[in-house]
Coordinates of C-alpha atoms in Angstrom, one line a residue:
Chain J
M19 CA 99.7 77.9 84.6
T20 CA 98.4 75.5 87.2
L21 CA 94.8 75.2 88.6
P22 CA 95.8 76.8 91.9
G23 CA 97.4 79.7 89.9
I24 CA 94.2 80.2 87.9
I25 CA 92.1 80.1 91.1
T26 CA 94.4 82.7 92.8
M27 CA 94.2 84.9 89.8
L28 CA 90.5 84.7 89.4
L29 CA 89.9 85.2 93.2
S30 CA 92.2 88.2 93.3
I31 CA 90.9 89.9 90.2
G32 CA 87.3 89.0 91.0
F33 CA 87.6 90.5 94.5
V34 CA 88.8 93.9 93.3
W35 CA 86.4 94.1 90.3
I36 CA 83.4 93.1 92.5
L37 CA 84.5 95.7 95.1
L38 CA 84.7 98.4 92.5
I39 CA 81.4 97.5 90.8
V40 CA 79.5 97.4 94.2
C41 CA 81.1 100.8 95.2
M42 CA 80.5 102.4 91.8
R43 CA 76.8 101.2 91.7
R44 CA 76.2 102.8 95.1
L45 CA 78.1 105.9 94.2
L46 CA 76.3 106.5 90.9
R47 CA 73.0 105.7 92.5
S48 CA 73.6 108.4 95.1
E49 CA 74.8 110.8 92.5
Q50 CA 71.6 110.4 90.5
K51 CA 69.5 111.1 93.5
T52 CA 71.2 114.5 94.0
P53 CA 69.4 117.1 91.9
A54 CA 71.5 118.9 89.3
R55 CA 70.8 122.3 90.8
V56 CA 72.3 121.2 94.2
L57 CA 75.4 120.0 92.4
K58 CA 75.5 123.3 90.5
K59 CA 75.2 125.2 93.8
N60 CA 78.1 123.3 95.2
S61 CA 80.4 124.6 92.5
T62 CA 81.5 128.1 93.3
E63 CA 83.4 128.6 90.1
Chain N
M30 CA 90.0 132.4 79.1
S31 CA 88.7 133.6 82.3
T32 CA 90.9 133.6 85.4
P33 CA 89.9 130.8 87.8
R34 CA 88.8 132.5 91.0
Q35 CA 88.1 130.0 93.8
S36 CA 88.0 131.1 97.4
V37 CA 89.9 128.4 99.2
A38 CA 87.4 128.3 102.1
S39 CA 84.4 127.7 99.8
V40 CA 85.7 125.2 97.2
T41 CA 84.0 121.9 97.1
W42 CA 84.1 119.1 94.5
N43 CA 81.4 119.2 91.8
T44 CA 80.5 115.5 92.0
Q45 CA 81.3 112.5 94.2
L46 CA 82.3 110.6 91.0
G47 CA 84.8 113.4 90.3
T48 CA 86.2 113.2 93.8
M49 CA 86.6 109.5 93.6
L50 CA 88.3 109.7 90.2
A51 CA 90.6 112.4 91.4
V52 CA 91.6 110.3 94.5
A53 CA 92.0 107.2 92.4
G54 CA 94.1 109.1 89.9
S55 CA 96.2 110.3 92.7
A56 CA 96.9 106.8 93.8
V57 CA 97.4 105.2 90.4
G58 CA 101.0 105.6 89.3
F59 CA 104.3 103.9 88.8
G60 CA 103.8 101.6 91.8
N61 CA 100.7 100.0 90.2
F62 CA 102.2 99.3 86.8
L63 CA 105.8 98.6 87.6
R64 CA 106.3 97.8 91.3
F65 CA 103.4 95.5 92.1
P66 CA 103.9 92.9 89.2
G67 CA 107.5 92.5 90.1
L68 CA 106.9 91.9 93.8
A69 CA 104.0 89.5 93.2
A70 CA 106.0 87.5 90.8
Q71 CA 109.1 87.5 93.0
Y72 CA 107.2 86.2 96.1
G73 CA 105.0 83.7 94.3
G74 CA 101.5 84.9 93.4
G75 CA 99.3 83.0 95.9
A76 CA 101.1 83.7 99.2
F77 CA 101.8 87.3 98.2
M78 CA 98.2 88.0 97.3
I79 CA 97.0 86.6 100.7
A80 CA 99.4 89.0 102.5
Y81 CA 98.5 91.8 100.1
F82 CA 94.8 91.6 100.7
C83 CA 95.3 91.3 104.5
A84 CA 97.4 94.5 104.3
F85 CA 94.7 96.1 102.1
L86 CA 91.9 95.4 104.6
L87 CA 93.9 96.0 107.9
L88 CA 96.3 98.8 106.9
G89 CA 95.2 100.4 103.6
V90 CA 91.5 100.9 104.0
P91 CA 91.6 102.0 107.7
L92 CA 94.4 104.4 107.2
C93 CA 92.7 105.9 104.1
W94 CA 89.5 106.4 106.2
V95 CA 91.5 108.0 109.0
E96 CA 93.0 110.5 106.4
W97 CA 89.6 111.2 104.9
A98 CA 88.0 111.9 108.2
I99 CA 90.8 114.2 109.3
G100 CA 90.7 115.9 106.0
R101 CA 87.0 116.5 105.9
R102 CA 87.0 117.7 109.5
G103 CA 89.9 120.1 108.6
G104 CA 87.9 121.3 105.6
I105 CA 84.8 122.0 107.8
L106 CA 86.9 124.0 110.2
G107 CA 88.5 125.9 107.3
G108 CA 91.8 124.1 106.9
H109 CA 92.8 122.4 103.7
S110 CA 96.4 121.4 104.4
C111 CA 97.9 119.0 106.9
A112 CA 99.3 121.9 108.9
S113 CA 96.0 123.8 109.3
A114 CA 93.8 120.7 109.7
F115 CA 96.1 119.3 112.5
M116 CA 96.0 122.7 114.3
L117 CA 92.3 123.2 114.0
I118 CA 91.5 119.7 115.2
S119 CA 94.0 119.6 118.0
H120 CA 93.6 123.3 119.1
S121 CA 97.4 123.2 119.6
S122 CA 99.9 125.3 117.6
V123 CA 102.5 122.5 118.0
W124 CA 100.5 120.4 115.6
K125 CA 100.7 122.9 112.8
Y126 CA 104.5 122.7 112.8
L127 CA 104.3 118.9 112.8
G128 CA 101.7 119.1 110.1
I129 CA 104.1 121.0 107.8
A130 CA 105.6 117.6 107.1
G131 CA 102.4 116.8 105.3
V132 CA 103.0 119.7 103.0
L133 CA 106.7 119.4 102.6
A134 CA 106.8 115.7 101.8
P135 CA 104.4 115.9 98.8
L136 CA 106.3 118.9 97.4
G137 CA 109.6 116.9 97.7
I138 CA 108.0 113.9 96.0
G139 CA 106.7 116.2 93.3
M140 CA 110.2 117.4 92.5
Y141 CA 111.3 114.0 91.3
Y142 CA 107.9 113.0 90.0
M143 CA 108.2 115.8 87.4
Y144 CA 111.5 114.3 86.2
L145 CA 109.9 110.8 86.0
E146 CA 107.0 112.3 84.1
G147 CA 109.5 113.7 81.6
W148 CA 110.7 110.1 81.2
T149 CA 107.3 108.7 80.5
L150 CA 106.4 111.4 78.0
G151 CA 109.8 111.1 76.3
Y152 CA 109.5 107.3 76.0
C153 CA 105.9 107.7 74.6
I154 CA 107.1 110.1 71.9
N155 CA 110.3 108.2 71.2
T156 CA 108.3 105.0 70.8
A157 CA 105.9 106.7 68.5
T158 CA 108.7 108.2 66.3
G159 CA 110.5 104.9 66.1
A160 CA 113.6 106.1 68.0
L161 CA 113.1 103.1 70.4
S162 CA 113.0 100.5 67.6
L163 CA 116.2 99.0 68.9
H164 CA 117.4 95.4 68.8
S165 CA 119.3 94.3 71.9
S166 CA 119.2 94.7 75.7
A167 CA 122.5 96.6 75.6
E168 CA 121.0 99.1 73.1
F169 CA 118.0 99.7 75.3
A170 CA 120.2 100.1 78.4
A171 CA 122.4 102.6 76.4
F172 CA 119.3 104.5 75.3
F173 CA 118.1 104.7 78.9
E174 CA 121.5 106.0 80.1
Q175 CA 121.7 108.6 77.4
F176 CA 118.1 109.7 77.6
T177 CA 117.9 110.0 81.4
G178 CA 121.4 111.3 81.8
S179 CA 122.2 108.5 84.3
G180 CA 125.8 108.4 83.0
G181 CA 126.8 111.4 85.1
D182 CA 125.8 114.7 86.6
G183 CA 124.5 117.2 84.0
A184 CA 124.4 114.5 81.3
A185 CA 120.7 115.1 80.6
Y186 CA 121.6 118.7 79.6
S187 CA 124.6 117.8 77.4
G188 CA 122.5 118.2 74.2
Q189 CA 122.4 114.5 73.5
S190 CA 119.1 113.9 75.2
N191 CA 115.7 115.5 74.5
L192 CA 114.6 114.8 78.1
P193 CA 114.7 118.5 79.2
L194 CA 112.0 119.3 76.6
F195 CA 109.7 116.7 77.9
F196 CA 110.6 117.6 81.5
F197 CA 109.6 121.2 81.1
I198 CA 106.4 120.2 79.2
A199 CA 105.4 118.0 82.2
I200 CA 106.1 120.8 84.6
G201 CA 104.1 123.3 82.5
A202 CA 101.1 120.9 82.2
N203 CA 101.1 120.3 85.9
L204 CA 101.3 124.0 86.8
Y205 CA 98.6 124.8 84.3
L206 CA 96.2 122.2 85.7
L207 CA 96.9 123.5 89.3
Y208 CA 96.3 127.0 88.1
R209 CA 92.9 126.0 86.7
G210 CA 91.8 125.0 90.2
V211 CA 90.4 122.0 92.1
T212 CA 87.2 121.6 90.0
R213 CA 88.2 123.1 86.7
G214 CA 91.7 121.7 86.7
I215 CA 92.1 118.6 88.8
E216 CA 88.5 117.3 88.7
W217 CA 88.1 118.0 85.0
F218 CA 91.4 116.4 84.1
C219 CA 90.8 113.3 86.2
K220 CA 87.2 112.9 84.9
W221 CA 88.4 112.3 81.4
S222 CA 91.9 111.0 81.9
M223 CA 91.0 108.1 84.2
P224 CA 88.5 106.5 81.8
V225 CA 91.0 107.0 79.0
L226 CA 93.7 105.4 81.1
L227 CA 91.5 102.4 81.9
I228 CA 90.5 101.9 78.3
T229 CA 94.1 102.3 77.1
A230 CA 95.3 99.8 79.7
L231 CA 92.6 97.3 78.6
I232 CA 93.6 97.6 75.0
V233 CA 97.3 96.9 75.8
L234 CA 96.1 94.1 78.1
V235 CA 94.1 92.4 75.3
R236 CA 97.2 92.7 73.0
V237 CA 99.4 91.0 75.7
L238 CA 97.0 88.2 76.4
T239 CA 96.7 87.4 72.7
L240 CA 100.4 87.0 72.2
G241 CA 100.4 83.2 72.7
T242 CA 103.8 81.8 72.1
P243 CA 105.4 84.6 70.0
D244 CA 108.7 82.7 69.2
A245 CA 108.4 79.0 68.2
A246 CA 112.1 78.6 68.9
H247 CA 111.4 79.3 72.6
P248 CA 108.2 77.3 73.6
N249 CA 108.9 78.1 77.2
R250 CA 108.3 81.8 76.5
S251 CA 104.5 82.1 76.4
V252 CA 101.7 84.2 77.9
D253 CA 100.6 81.0 79.8
Q254 CA 104.1 80.7 81.3
G255 CA 104.1 84.4 82.2
L256 CA 100.8 84.2 83.9
G257 CA 102.0 81.1 85.7
Y258 CA 105.2 82.8 86.9
M259 CA 103.0 85.7 88.1
W260 CA 100.2 83.8 89.8
N261 CA 101.1 80.2 90.6
P262 CA 101.3 79.8 94.4
S263 CA 103.8 77.0 94.0
K264 CA 106.5 77.0 91.4
T265 CA 110.1 75.8 90.7
V266 CA 112.5 78.4 89.5
L267 CA 116.1 78.0 88.3
V268 CA 118.5 80.3 90.1
V269 CA 122.0 81.2 89.0
E270 CA 124.1 83.2 91.5
G271 CA 121.0 84.5 93.3
K272 CA 119.2 85.5 90.1
T273 CA 116.1 83.8 88.8
V274 CA 116.8 82.9 85.2
D275 CA 114.0 80.5 84.3
M276 CA 111.0 78.6 85.6
V277 CA 110.2 74.9 85.2
P278 CA 106.8 74.6 83.7
A279 CA 104.2 73.0 86.0
E280 CA 103.3 70.4 83.4
A281 CA 106.9 69.5 82.6
S282 CA 107.9 65.9 83.1
P283 CA 111.1 65.1 85.1
E284 CA 113.0 64.5 81.7
Q285 CA 111.8 67.9 80.3
A286 CA 112.8 69.6 83.6
E287 CA 116.3 68.0 83.4
M288 CA 116.6 69.2 79.8
L289 CA 115.7 72.7 80.8
V290 CA 118.3 72.6 83.6
S291 CA 120.9 71.4 81.1
R292 CA 120.1 74.1 78.7
V293 CA 120.3 76.8 81.4
Q294 CA 123.6 75.3 82.5
A295 CA 124.9 75.5 79.0
E296 CA 124.0 79.2 78.9
H297 CA 125.8 79.8 82.1
P298 CA 129.0 77.8 81.9
G299 CA 131.0 77.5 85.1
Q300 CA 128.1 78.6 87.3
T301 CA 125.9 76.5 89.5
V302 CA 122.3 76.2 88.4
R303 CA 120.1 75.7 91.5
R304 CA 116.5 74.6 91.6
E305 CA 114.4 76.5 94.1
H306 CA 110.8 75.5 94.9
I307 CA 108.5 78.2 96.2
S308 CA 105.4 76.9 97.9
L309 CA 102.3 78.6 99.4
M310 CA 103.1 77.7 103.0
Q311 CA 106.7 78.5 102.6
G312 CA 105.8 81.9 101.3
L313 CA 103.3 82.6 104.1
M314 CA 105.9 81.8 106.7
N315 CA 108.3 84.3 105.2
P316 CA 108.1 87.6 107.1
E317 CA 109.8 89.5 104.2
L318 CA 106.8 88.7 102.0
W319 CA 104.3 90.2 104.5
I320 CA 106.4 93.3 104.9
A321 CA 106.8 93.7 101.1
A322 CA 103.0 93.3 100.7
A323 CA 102.2 95.8 103.4
G324 CA 104.8 98.2 102.0
Q325 CA 103.2 97.9 98.5
I326 CA 99.7 98.7 99.9
F327 CA 101.2 101.6 101.8
F328 CA 102.8 103.2 98.7
S329 CA 100.1 102.2 96.2
L330 CA 97.3 103.9 98.0
S331 CA 99.3 107.0 98.5
I332 CA 98.9 106.8 102.3
G333 CA 100.7 109.7 104.1
F334 CA 101.2 111.8 101.0
G335 CA 99.0 114.5 102.4
T336 CA 97.0 114.5 99.2
V337 CA 94.0 112.6 100.3
L338 CA 93.7 114.9 103.4
T339 CA 93.7 117.9 101.1
Y340 CA 91.2 116.4 98.6
A341 CA 88.9 115.3 101.5
S342 CA 88.9 118.8 102.8
Y343 CA 87.0 119.9 99.7
V344 CA 84.2 117.4 100.4
A345 CA 81.0 119.1 101.6
R346 CA 80.0 118.5 105.2
R347 CA 77.1 116.1 104.6
K348 CA 78.5 114.3 101.6
D349 CA 79.7 110.7 101.8
I350 CA 83.5 110.1 102.3
A351 CA 83.6 106.4 103.4
L352 CA 82.2 105.0 100.2
V353 CA 84.2 107.4 98.0
S354 CA 87.4 106.4 99.8
L355 CA 86.5 102.7 99.3
A356 CA 85.6 103.2 95.7
A357 CA 88.9 105.0 95.0
N358 CA 90.8 102.2 96.7
A359 CA 88.9 99.6 94.7
A360 CA 89.7 101.5 91.4
N361 CA 93.4 101.6 92.4
E362 CA 93.3 97.9 93.1
V363 CA 91.6 97.1 89.8
V364 CA 94.3 98.9 87.9
E365 CA 97.1 97.3 90.0
V366 CA 95.8 93.7 90.4
G367 CA 93.3 93.3 87.6
I368 CA 95.2 95.0 84.8
A369 CA 98.9 95.5 85.6
G370 CA 99.0 92.0 87.3
M371 CA 97.9 90.4 84.0
M372 CA 99.9 92.6 81.7
I373 CA 103.5 93.4 82.6
V374 CA 105.1 90.1 83.7
P375 CA 103.3 87.9 81.1
A376 CA 104.4 90.4 78.4
A377 CA 108.0 90.3 79.5
V378 CA 108.1 86.5 80.0
S379 CA 106.4 85.7 76.7
L380 CA 108.8 87.9 74.6
L381 CA 112.0 87.9 76.6
G382 CA 111.8 85.0 79.1
V383 CA 111.6 84.8 82.9
A384 CA 115.1 86.2 83.4
A385 CA 114.0 89.6 82.0
A386 CA 111.1 89.9 84.3
A387 CA 112.7 88.4 87.5
G388 CA 114.4 90.8 89.8
A389 CA 114.1 93.8 87.6
S390 CA 113.9 97.1 89.6
T391 CA 110.8 99.3 89.2
F392 CA 112.6 101.6 86.7
G393 CA 114.5 98.7 85.1
L394 CA 111.3 96.9 84.3
G395 CA 109.6 100.1 83.1
F396 CA 112.3 101.7 81.0
T397 CA 114.6 99.0 79.8
V398 CA 112.7 95.7 79.9
L399 CA 109.3 97.0 78.6
P400 CA 110.6 99.1 75.7
E401 CA 112.4 95.9 74.6
V402 CA 109.2 93.9 75.0
F403 CA 107.3 96.4 72.8
A404 CA 110.1 96.4 70.2
A405 CA 109.7 92.6 70.0
M406 CA 105.9 92.6 69.9
P407 CA 103.9 92.6 66.7
G408 CA 102.4 96.1 66.5
G409 CA 104.6 97.0 69.4
R410 CA 105.3 100.6 68.3
F411 CA 101.5 101.4 68.6
F412 CA 101.0 99.5 71.8
G413 CA 104.2 100.8 73.3
T414 CA 103.1 104.4 72.6
L415 CA 99.8 103.7 74.2
F416 CA 101.4 102.1 77.3
F417 CA 103.9 105.0 77.9
G418 CA 101.0 107.4 77.2
L419 CA 98.9 105.8 79.9
L420 CA 101.9 105.8 82.2
F421 CA 102.2 109.6 81.5
L422 CA 98.5 110.1 82.3
A423 CA 98.8 108.1 85.5
S424 CA 101.8 110.1 86.6
V425 CA 100.1 113.5 85.8
T426 CA 97.0 112.6 87.8
S427 CA 99.4 111.7 90.7
S428 CA 101.6 114.7 90.5
I429 CA 98.9 117.3 90.4
S430 CA 97.5 115.8 93.6
I431 CA 100.9 116.0 95.3
L432 CA 101.4 119.6 94.6
Q433 CA 97.8 120.7 95.7
P434 CA 98.6 120.5 99.5
T435 CA 101.3 123.1 99.1
V436 CA 99.1 125.3 96.9
A437 CA 96.3 125.0 99.6
F438 CA 98.8 125.7 102.4
L439 CA 99.9 129.0 100.8
E440 CA 96.3 130.0 99.9
E441 CA 95.1 129.6 103.5
F442 CA 98.1 130.7 105.5
W443 CA 99.1 133.7 103.5
R444 CA 95.7 134.2 101.8
L445 CA 97.4 134.2 98.4
G446 CA 95.3 133.9 95.2
R447 CA 95.4 130.7 93.3
S448 CA 97.7 132.1 90.6
Q449 CA 100.1 133.5 93.2
S450 CA 100.2 130.2 95.1
V451 CA 100.9 128.3 91.9
V452 CA 103.7 130.7 91.0
V453 CA 105.4 130.3 94.4
V454 CA 104.9 126.5 94.4
G455 CA 106.2 126.4 90.8
M456 CA 109.4 128.3 91.8
L457 CA 110.0 126.1 94.9
M458 CA 109.5 123.0 92.8
L459 CA 111.4 124.1 89.8
L460 CA 114.7 124.5 91.7
G461 CA 114.3 121.1 93.3
S462 CA 113.3 119.4 90.1
F463 CA 116.2 121.0 88.3
A464 CA 118.6 119.6 91.0
V465 CA 117.0 116.1 90.4
S466 CA 117.5 116.4 86.7
W467 CA 121.1 117.7 87.0
F468 CA 122.5 115.3 89.6
T469 CA 121.6 112.2 87.6
G470 CA 124.9 110.3 88.3
E471 CA 123.6 107.1 90.0
M472 CA 120.3 109.0 90.2
M473 CA 121.7 110.4 93.4
A474 CA 119.2 113.3 93.9
L475 CA 116.2 111.3 92.9
N476 CA 117.1 108.4 95.2
T477 CA 117.9 110.8 98.1
L478 CA 114.5 112.6 97.8
D479 CA 112.7 109.3 97.3
F480 CA 114.3 107.9 100.5
W481 CA 113.8 110.9 102.8
M482 CA 110.6 112.4 101.4
G483 CA 109.0 109.5 99.7
T484 CA 109.6 106.9 102.4
M485 CA 110.7 108.3 105.7
C486 CA 108.3 111.2 105.7
L487 CA 105.4 109.0 104.7
Y488 CA 105.8 106.8 107.8
L489 CA 106.1 109.9 109.9
I490 CA 103.0 111.5 108.5
S491 CA 100.9 108.2 108.8
T492 CA 102.0 108.0 112.4
L493 CA 100.9 111.6 112.9
Y494 CA 97.5 110.8 111.4
L495 CA 97.0 107.9 113.7
S496 CA 98.2 109.9 116.7
I497 CA 95.9 112.8 116.1
F498 CA 93.0 110.5 115.2
R499 CA 93.4 108.3 118.2
G500 CA 95.1 110.4 120.9
V501 CA 93.9 113.9 120.2
W502 CA 90.6 113.9 118.4
G503 CA 89.4 110.6 119.7
T504 CA 88.6 107.5 117.7
K505 CA 84.8 107.9 118.4
N506 CA 84.7 111.4 117.1
G507 CA 86.7 110.4 114.1
L508 CA 84.5 107.6 113.3
R509 CA 81.4 109.8 113.7
E510 CA 82.9 112.2 111.1
L511 CA 83.7 109.3 108.8
G512 CA 80.1 108.0 109.1
R513 CA 78.4 111.3 108.5
G514 CA 76.5 111.1 105.2
S515 CA 78.0 107.7 104.5
R516 CA 76.2 105.4 102.1
I517 CA 77.8 102.3 103.6
A518 CA 77.7 101.0 107.1
L519 CA 81.2 101.1 108.7
P520 CA 82.5 97.7 109.9
R521 CA 81.9 97.1 113.6
G522 CA 85.5 96.4 114.6
L523 CA 86.9 99.4 112.8
G524 CA 87.7 101.3 115.9
F525 CA 89.6 98.4 117.3
V526 CA 91.5 98.0 114.1
I527 CA 92.4 101.7 113.9
N528 CA 93.4 101.8 117.6
W529 CA 95.5 98.6 117.7
I530 CA 96.0 96.6 114.5
T531 CA 96.9 99.3 112.1
P532 CA 99.4 101.0 114.4
A533 CA 101.0 97.6 115.1
I534 CA 101.4 96.8 111.4
L535 CA 102.8 100.3 110.7
L536 CA 105.3 99.8 113.6
I537 CA 106.4 96.4 112.3
I538 CA 106.9 97.7 108.8
F539 CA 108.8 100.7 110.1
C540 CA 111.0 98.7 112.5
S541 CA 111.8 96.0 110.0
W542 CA 112.6 98.5 107.3
L543 CA 114.7 100.6 109.8
Y544 CA 116.6 97.4 110.9
K545 CA 117.3 96.5 107.3
S546 CA 118.4 100.0 106.3
M547 CA 120.6 100.6 109.4
F548 CA 122.0 97.2 110.3
V549 CA 121.7 94.7 107.6
S550 CA 122.9 96.9 104.8
T551 CA 124.5 100.3 105.5
C552 CA 122.0 103.0 104.5
E553 CA 123.7 104.6 101.5
H554 CA 121.5 107.7 101.8
I555 CA 122.9 108.5 105.2
T556 CA 126.4 107.8 104.0
H557 CA 126.0 110.1 101.0
L558 CA 124.9 113.0 103.3
K559 CA 127.8 112.3 105.7
E560 CA 130.3 112.3 102.8
G561 CA 128.8 115.6 101.5
E562 CA 127.8 114.3 98.0
P563 CA 126.4 117.4 96.2
G564 CA 123.7 115.3 94.6
A565 CA 122.4 114.3 98.0
V566 CA 123.3 117.4 100.1
L567 CA 121.9 120.1 97.8
P568 CA 118.4 118.7 97.3
M569 CA 118.1 118.0 101.1
A570 CA 119.5 121.5 101.9
W571 CA 116.8 122.9 99.6
M572 CA 114.1 120.9 101.4
V573 CA 115.4 122.2 104.8
M574 CA 115.2 125.8 103.4
I575 CA 111.6 125.1 102.2
Y576 CA 110.7 123.8 105.7
I577 CA 112.1 127.0 107.2
F578 CA 110.1 129.0 104.7
M579 CA 107.0 127.1 105.6
V580 CA 107.5 127.8 109.3
F581 CA 108.0 131.5 108.4
V582 CA 104.7 131.3 106.4
V583 CA 102.9 129.8 109.4
R584 CA 104.4 132.3 111.9
T585 CA 103.5 135.3 109.8
S586 CA 100.1 134.1 109.0
K587 CA 97.4 136.5 110.1
R588 CA 94.7 133.8 109.7
F589 CA 95.7 131.0 112.0
H590 CA 98.5 132.4 114.1
K591 CA 96.8 134.7 116.6
K592 CA 93.4 133.0 117.0
K593 CA 92.7 129.3 117.1
T594 CA 89.0 129.7 116.4
V595 CA 87.5 129.1 113.1
D596 CA 87.1 131.9 110.5
S597 CA 85.8 129.9 107.6
P598 CA 82.3 130.5 106.3
T599 CA 81.7 126.8 106.3
A600 CA 82.7 126.3 109.9
S601 CA 80.6 124.4 112.3

């Protein structure tokens, strides 16, 4: 594997992982801010 | 067990994490694990990844956002399928007949997806029991032919294959999860299966990356060489009669390269061995590469399947959809680029050589090359079982999502209960799936449905999404819906991209694909229909009958037919 290959791999994989981590952090933070009773109310089952 | 009772108008997801996992689960499937690695390696990692990420940002993310916005708006107005959402947004009954395509296509795809799910489950069990501990490529090819029945029509039911058992288990599992409902079935299943899938994939990935050079007799076959073949932007490959058979290692001296060419020449007597250099710039100038990358994004993110629209319709009015959509896309990309991109090709190259990985079709790579890879791998029986198990999980999370639009369609237009809708969908799908599993000669029925429902219809539905979003609803209104409750700021130029760039890319992909199918190579799927091949005609005739049935459902619906106003309790 060449250096450009390693750079390509790390950039590609790094980009998708960072995107996922940033999105998940925001998503989980917003999830924690929502009180459980509101979540419960949303469910109609 | 209590009967799930969910009124279609009032169902919403329990959590945003559950929504995100369900949408990501819907997108993660065969394309991630089998199609992407093959394409990236074929076009040379670097150039392909540049085109791939451009397509992700300019085609994938905007189209997904469009679908989410239409879906949530439809849900607010009381429509959970493509047909009702289109009608309620446009206030025109013509759109509900056009929207039926967004219900029919996923059902058609579901018919052959069930059959493929049977394959993955069967390969998982057969690997675990040791039935796949074979020795040569010919034996694996023979097993594939016997197991899937690809030798001829009805061969899967001749008693020599245990595929029908796995096929019916897959159908049963799907219908049961659908019967459990959106939150108790789909959300519950995706919430535990997606983390399991990710952990399983990481375990297999660690095993692959620690393979090193498994066979000392073949120093050219190593994980390093596999990663190089997958990711190096520039590489020199050896081609014999149009097929890549080996790669010259980047660190090889001219003498070593010559020796490799001589060895390959000795393995292929009488044939010309050609050296082909693939460079980054050369790759970027190749229009085929851009089209392949855009096509991969299109199919990988399940754009136009109608499933995201239906899932989005269950999101509450003030909840975020922009971030959930982006997170689901990111999760899909992590599985595709971050895991499958490091796993499949390096495993195949390190154990079988470049020739095995190069040019293999999606199913060829998954069901003939990979079983052989696992058979040759230390501990391969365990890791092979894990891999096919994760492939089965990935396909179930996809298939339950592609049946949900039809269930929602019947629930809202005929006001059927969940169990009644699932029974009707089950019957419609069962006949189609049976046709797919019967007409297995040259995989005629599977390929026919894949072409017409899984390719043509997806372009059509995506075009409909853009038309309604841009032309009927208005991009400003659509973006306002997308931004409501959003936890992220939408990019400034998004309206311009949705109005001009995304339609242009979609048009280019469609035209180039149409040109290739119609003029460069004769489209075999049209020929099969013209010649009256039963394996092509009968599944398509069944799809036409289902379309007529759906039109009948729409016309006899008391809910949407006579009044265009909203009758949902959640309506605005």
